[in-house]
Amino acid sequence: MYPNNKLVNTTYAEKVTRYQAQIQQALDRLVLPEQPERLYAPIRYFLGLGGKRMRPVMCMLGYELFAEDSEKALPAALALELFHNFTLLHDDIMDKADKRRGQATVHAKWDENVAILSGDTLFVLAYDQLTYINPAKLPAVMRAFNRIAREVCEGQQLDMDYQGRAEVSLNEYLHMIRLKTSVLLGGCLEIGAILGGADEKQAHLAYVFGEKVGLAFQIQDDLLDAYGDPKKFGKKVGGDILVNKHTFLRMSAEALALGEMADDLKAAYAETDEKAKITRVKALFDTLGVPQKAELKKQELLKLAFGALDQLETTQTDVVHQLKALAFYLVERES
Ligand code: IPE
Ligand code: IPE
Ligand code: MG
Ligand code: MG
Ligand code: MG
């Protein structure tokens, strides 16, 4: 489907696997107290469930665009992954999601109060990692980190606000997913680049690449939520439909459905039987060509992302290729 798929080469695969292992090792080495058990056991549990670890990988590749010895980016990469895991604990409460990474979510396994507090603690653990970065870069990294963290909260609030609204425009949706998802992916590259010695302009271009990939990544997430293979996806398929979330799929369907079809769509979303609701909504998505529309949007966003990447003044063409390969993977992933 994507013309440059040949970029998904073995150097890329070998490197990503190596970085993922490095990150997991560092997470396993985090020293956590045993007590209170209901505060720390959920953190150990959740960090042990894996996950793709794409944000820290992006941070390390962002660093490598400008410097060697990517290990120096590891504390910041860990901070970003810990922050991401914190957002997931709270997100699963907000989305009433009982499954993630193929297992029970923390609030489902323990309870909501446990997920709130162990989530908060993950946030603190994230900041703690920032104390290990190059002190000369700390103010710039901290400013970027705080901006991103606040924007993710803004996006999550908009996501909640939109859920209670009848209509949401495509621009509003894109604004919301930029905040809840993209700024973090962009920020991983930006922070990696800052640590690697990039100036403001270069760090911003790295950010823009991640931000555009992040938008396509969230559209893929919306697609998987409805069409994913339950054995691979790790989350409940159809969850977004059940909570009437304004996803790219729902909004495209609303834009494409005219007359009777529009009434059918409203009726399908009002269906009370869970299984029937998912089946009816998806049948309408299919008739309206919604998945195809999502594919086109992802390709358009990927082009913008690569445009930013190609403007970078870096001699590391290998890393540029690896970032492109990573982008292809992220928008076609199955989990
Ligand atoms: C899930 O992110 C949250 C979104 C922004 C869609 P990932 O799909 O990267 O989750 P893990 O960390 O791999 O489980
Ligand atoms: C993810 O949005 C945004 C954040 C976690 C900040 P979703 O709610 O779509 O993510 P998943 O699908 O639960 O992973
Ligand atoms: Mg959510
Ligand atoms: Mg969610
Ligand atoms: Mg989702």
mmCIF file of N, CA and C in Angstrom, residues 195-263:
data_model
loop_
_atom_site.group_PDB
_atom_site.id
_atom_site.type_symbol
_atom_site.label_atom_id
_atom_site.label_comp_id
_atom_site.label_asym_id
_atom_site.label_seq_id
_atom_site.Cartn_x
_atom_site.Cartn_y
_atom_site.Cartn_z
ATOM 1 N N LEU A 195 18.556 16.764 23.427
ATOM 2 C CA LEU A 195 19.660 16.117 24.150
ATOM 3 C C LEU A 195 20.832 15.827 23.227
ATOM 4 N N GLY A 196 20.535 15.573 21.968
ATOM 5 C CA GLY A 196 21.582 15.288 20.994
ATOM 6 C C GLY A 196 22.296 16.548 20.513
ATOM 7 N N GLY A 197 21.807 17.712 20.939
ATOM 8 C CA GLY A 197 22.487 18.958 20.583
ATOM 9 C C GLY A 197 21.842 19.733 19.451
ATOM 10 N N ALA A 198 20.635 19.366 19.054
ATOM 11 C CA ALA A 198 19.954 20.090 17.970
ATOM 12 C C ALA A 198 19.606 21.501 18.420
ATOM 13 N N ASP A 199 19.632 22.455 17.451
ATOM 14 C CA ASP A 199 19.154 23.799 17.805
ATOM 15 C C ASP A 199 17.623 23.794 17.756
ATOM 16 N N GLU A 200 17.039 24.946 18.100
ATOM 17 C CA GLU A 200 15.578 25.011 18.223
ATOM 18 C C GLU A 200 14.861 24.635 16.931
ATOM 19 N N LYS A 201 15.411 25.129 15.800
ATOM 20 C CA LYS A 201 14.749 24.886 14.509
ATOM 21 C C LYS A 201 14.754 23.393 14.168
ATOM 22 N N GLN A 202 15.912 22.759 14.387
ATOM 23 C CA GLN A 202 16.033 21.329 14.075
ATOM 24 C C GLN A 202 15.154 20.491 15.020
ATOM 25 N N ALA A 203 15.158 20.870 16.300
ATOM 26 C CA ALA A 203 14.339 20.129 17.268
ATOM 27 C C ALA A 203 12.860 20.264 16.907
ATOM 28 N N HIS A 204 12.489 21.429 16.394
ATOM 29 C CA HIS A 204 11.092 21.628 16.015
ATOM 30 C C HIS A 204 10.713 20.763 14.805
ATOM 31 N N LEU A 205 11.630 20.671 13.831
ATOM 32 C CA LEU A 205 11.337 19.824 12.660
ATOM 33 C C LEU A 205 11.162 18.367 13.084
ATOM 34 N N ALA A 206 12.005 17.932 14.017
ATOM 35 C CA ALA A 206 11.869 16.562 14.533
ATOM 36 C C ALA A 206 10.507 16.405 15.206
ATOM 37 N N TYR A 207 10.116 17.433 15.953
ATOM 38 C CA TYR A 207 8.805 17.425 16.615
ATOM 39 C C TYR A 207 7.680 17.287 15.585
ATOM 40 N N VAL A 208 7.754 18.101 14.527
ATOM 41 C CA VAL A 208 6.671 18.096 13.523
ATOM 42 C C VAL A 208 6.541 16.712 12.879
ATOM 43 N N PHE A 209 7.674 16.072 12.598
ATOM 44 C CA PHE A 209 7.625 14.708 12.062
ATOM 45 C C PHE A 209 6.810 13.809 13.016
ATOM 46 N N GLY A 210 7.173 13.833 14.296
ATOM 47 C CA GLY A 210 6.494 12.976 15.279
ATOM 48 C C GLY A 210 5.028 13.331 15.433
ATOM 49 N N GLU A 211 4.750 14.616 15.354
ATOM 50 C CA GLU A 211 3.366 15.064 15.522
ATOM 51 C C GLU A 211 2.487 14.542 14.388
ATOM 52 N N LYS A 212 2.967 14.635 13.155
ATOM 53 C CA LYS A 212 2.166 14.155 12.015
ATOM 54 C C LYS A 212 2.039 12.636 12.049
ATOM 55 N N VAL A 213 3.111 11.956 12.389
ATOM 56 C CA VAL A 213 3.028 10.495 12.532
ATOM 57 C C VAL A 213 2.017 10.167 13.634
ATOM 58 N N GLY A 214 2.029 10.970 14.700
ATOM 59 C CA GLY A 214 1.126 10.741 15.833
ATOM 60 C C GLY A 214 -0.343 10.838 15.437
ATOM 61 N N LEU A 215 -0.650 11.775 14.546
ATOM 62 C CA LEU A 215 -2.044 11.893 14.091
ATOM 63 C C LEU A 215 -2.451 10.623 13.344
ATOM 64 N N ALA A 216 -1.569 10.159 12.465
ATOM 65 C CA ALA A 216 -1.860 8.931 11.703
ATOM 66 C C ALA A 216 -1.918 7.724 12.653
ATOM 67 N N PHE A 217 -1.078 7.733 13.658
ATOM 68 C CA PHE A 217 -1.039 6.668 14.674
ATOM 69 C C PHE A 217 -2.374 6.583 15.410
ATOM 70 N N GLN A 218 -2.955 7.744 15.749
ATOM 71 C CA GLN A 218 -4.245 7.729 16.457
ATOM 72 C C GLN A 218 -5.370 7.289 15.511
ATOM 73 N N ILE A 219 -5.272 7.658 14.241
ATOM 74 C CA ILE A 219 -6.298 7.196 13.289
ATOM 75 C C ILE A 219 -6.218 5.669 13.162
ATOM 76 N N GLN A 220 -4.997 5.140 13.139
ATOM 77 C CA GLN A 220 -4.843 3.679 13.114
ATOM 78 C C GLN A 220 -5.423 3.076 14.404
ATOM 79 N N ASP A 221 -5.215 3.764 15.526
ATOM 80 C CA ASP A 221 -5.762 3.282 16.803
ATOM 81 C C ASP A 221 -7.298 3.235 16.730
ATOM 82 N N ASP A 222 -7.883 4.271 16.135
ATOM 83 C CA ASP A 222 -9.344 4.299 15.958
ATOM 84 C C ASP A 222 -9.786 3.136 15.070
ATOM 85 N N LEU A 223 -9.021 2.886 13.998
ATOM 86 C CA LEU A 223 -9.357 1.785 13.079
ATOM 87 C C LEU A 223 -9.299 0.442 13.791
ATOM 88 N N LEU A 224 -8.195 0.239 14.535
ATOM 89 C CA LEU A 224 -8.020 -1.038 15.244
ATOM 90 C C LEU A 224 -9.104 -1.238 16.293
ATOM 91 N N ASP A 225 -9.540 -0.148 16.901
ATOM 92 C CA ASP A 225 -10.558 -0.273 17.942
ATOM 93 C C ASP A 225 -11.845 -0.881 17.381
ATOM 94 N N ALA A 226 -12.098 -0.633 16.099
ATOM 95 C CA ALA A 226 -13.300 -1.206 15.489
ATOM 96 C C ALA A 226 -13.001 -2.476 14.695
ATOM 97 N N TYR A 227 -11.846 -2.516 14.038
ATOM 98 C CA TYR A 227 -11.565 -3.603 13.085
ATOM 99 C C TYR A 227 -10.420 -4.525 13.498
ATOM 100 N N GLY A 228 -9.801 -4.251 14.642
ATOM 101 C CA GLY A 228 -8.636 -5.043 15.042
ATOM 102 C C GLY A 228 -8.963 -6.512 15.269
ATOM 103 N N ASP A 229 -7.922 -7.337 15.161
ATOM 104 C CA ASP A 229 -8.071 -8.765 15.447
ATOM 105 C C ASP A 229 -7.997 -8.927 16.970
ATOM 106 N N PRO A 230 -9.080 -9.380 17.595
ATOM 107 C CA PRO A 230 -9.096 -9.467 19.069
ATOM 108 C C PRO A 230 -7.903 -10.238 19.626
ATOM 109 N N LYS A 231 -7.373 -11.198 18.854
ATOM 110 C CA LYS A 231 -6.231 -11.983 19.370
ATOM 111 C C LYS A 231 -4.951 -11.156 19.405
ATOM 112 N N LYS A 232 -4.855 -10.162 18.530
ATOM 113 C CA LYS A 232 -3.619 -9.358 18.474
ATOM 114 C C LYS A 232 -3.772 -7.997 19.150
ATOM 115 N N PHE A 233 -4.959 -7.444 19.115
ATOM 116 C CA PHE A 233 -5.167 -6.044 19.492
ATOM 117 C C PHE A 233 -4.882 -5.774 20.969
ATOM 118 N N GLY A 234 -5.279 -6.675 21.857
ATOM 119 C CA GLY A 234 -4.977 -6.498 23.286
ATOM 120 C C GLY A 234 -5.960 -5.620 24.038
ATOM 121 N N LYS A 235 -6.854 -4.923 23.318
ATOM 122 C CA LYS A 235 -7.885 -4.105 23.965
ATOM 123 C C LYS A 235 -9.236 -4.617 23.468
ATOM 124 N N LYS A 236 -10.307 -4.142 24.101
ATOM 125 C CA LYS A 236 -11.623 -4.618 23.703
ATOM 126 C C LYS A 236 -12.007 -4.047 22.328
ATOM 127 N N VAL A 237 -12.279 -4.903 21.366
ATOM 128 C CA VAL A 237 -12.666 -4.411 20.039
ATOM 129 C C VAL A 237 -14.105 -3.881 20.120
ATOM 130 N N GLY A 238 -14.297 -2.673 19.591
ATOM 131 C CA GLY A 238 -15.637 -2.068 19.609
ATOM 132 C C GLY A 238 -15.856 -1.132 20.793
ATOM 133 N N GLY A 239 -14.854 -0.991 21.633
ATOM 134 C CA GLY A 239 -14.983 -0.153 22.840
ATOM 135 C C GLY A 239 -15.366 1.294 22.520
ATOM 136 N N ASP A 240 -14.743 1.876 21.509
ATOM 137 C CA ASP A 240 -15.041 3.275 21.151
ATOM 138 C C ASP A 240 -16.493 3.425 20.687
ATOM 139 N N ILE A 241 -16.981 2.425 19.946
ATOM 140 C CA ILE A 241 -18.365 2.487 19.451
ATOM 141 C C ILE A 241 -19.324 2.452 20.646
ATOM 142 N N LEU A 242 -19.025 1.584 21.597
ATOM 143 C CA LEU A 242 -19.926 1.430 22.750
ATOM 144 C C LEU A 242 -20.034 2.690 23.598
ATOM 145 N N VAL A 243 -18.925 3.459 23.700
ATOM 146 C CA VAL A 243 -19.015 4.694 24.505
ATOM 147 C C VAL A 243 -19.297 5.918 23.623
ATOM 148 N N ASN A 244 -19.702 5.681 22.387
ATOM 149 C CA ASN A 244 -20.054 6.764 21.435
ATOM 150 C C ASN A 244 -18.924 7.757 21.225
ATOM 151 N N LYS A 245 -17.688 7.252 21.202
ATOM 152 C CA LYS A 245 -16.555 8.165 21.053
ATOM 153 C C LYS A 245 -16.518 8.772 19.656
ATOM 154 N N HIS A 246 -16.182 10.055 19.617
ATOM 155 C CA HIS A 246 -16.026 10.717 18.314
ATOM 156 C C HIS A 246 -14.653 10.360 17.765
ATOM 157 N N THR A 247 -14.606 9.278 17.020
ATOM 158 C CA THR A 247 -13.356 8.830 16.407
ATOM 159 C C THR A 247 -13.327 9.283 14.954
ATOM 160 N N PHE A 248 -12.181 9.055 14.300
ATOM 161 C CA PHE A 248 -12.108 9.396 12.872
ATOM 162 C C PHE A 248 -13.176 8.627 12.096
ATOM 163 N N LEU A 249 -13.430 7.391 12.498
ATOM 164 C CA LEU A 249 -14.406 6.558 11.784
ATOM 165 C C LEU A 249 -15.815 7.129 11.927
ATOM 166 N N ARG A 250 -16.176 7.473 13.158
ATOM 167 C CA ARG A 250 -17.535 7.978 13.370
ATOM 168 C C ARG A 250 -17.731 9.297 12.633
ATOM 169 N N MET A 251 -16.712 10.164 12.705
ATOM 170 C CA MET A 251 -16.896 11.452 12.066
ATOM 171 C C MET A 251 -16.905 11.376 10.561
ATOM 172 N N SER A 252 -16.107 10.477 9.987
ATOM 173 C CA SER A 252 -16.144 10.297 8.536
ATOM 174 C C SER A 252 -17.503 9.756 8.144
ATOM 175 N N ALA A 253 -18.025 8.818 8.933
ATOM 176 C CA ALA A 253 -19.337 8.244 8.624
ATOM 177 C C ALA A 253 -20.397 9.336 8.658
ATOM 178 N N GLU A 254 -20.329 10.194 9.647
ATOM 179 C CA GLU A 254 -21.324 11.267 9.745
ATOM 180 C C GLU A 254 -21.234 12.226 8.557
ATOM 181 N N ALA A 255 -20.008 12.454 8.098
ATOM 182 C CA ALA A 255 -19.839 13.363 6.959
ATOM 183 C C ALA A 255 -20.333 12.713 5.662
ATOM 184 N N LEU A 256 -20.182 11.392 5.548
ATOM 185 C CA LEU A 256 -20.526 10.700 4.296
ATOM 186 C C LEU A 256 -22.000 10.277 4.230
ATOM 187 N N ALA A 257 -22.636 10.088 5.376
ATOM 188 C CA ALA A 257 -24.004 9.564 5.394
ATOM 189 C C ALA A 257 -25.016 10.673 5.102
ATOM 190 N N LEU A 258 -25.838 10.428 4.092
ATOM 191 C CA LEU A 258 -26.861 11.414 3.737
ATOM 192 C C LEU A 258 -28.247 10.785 3.911
ATOM 193 N N GLY A 259 -29.249 11.617 4.097
ATOM 194 C CA GLY A 259 -30.649 11.161 4.144
ATOM 195 C C GLY A 259 -30.881 9.996 5.078
ATOM 196 N N GLU A 260 -31.442 8.925 4.508
ATOM 197 C CA GLU A 260 -31.801 7.742 5.302
ATOM 198 C C GLU A 260 -30.600 7.140 6.023
ATOM 199 N N MET A 261 -29.476 7.173 5.299
ATOM 200 C CA MET A 261 -28.246 6.606 5.856
ATOM 201 C C MET A 261 -27.862 7.320 7.157
ATOM 202 N N ALA A 262 -28.048 8.635 7.185
ATOM 203 C CA ALA A 262 -27.737 9.422 8.381
ATOM 204 C C ALA A 262 -28.640 8.995 9.533
ATOM 205 N N ASP A 263 -29.910 8.749 9.222
ATOM 206 C CA ASP A 263 -30.849 8.284 10.263
ATOM 207 C C ASP A 263 -30.426 6.904 10.770
#
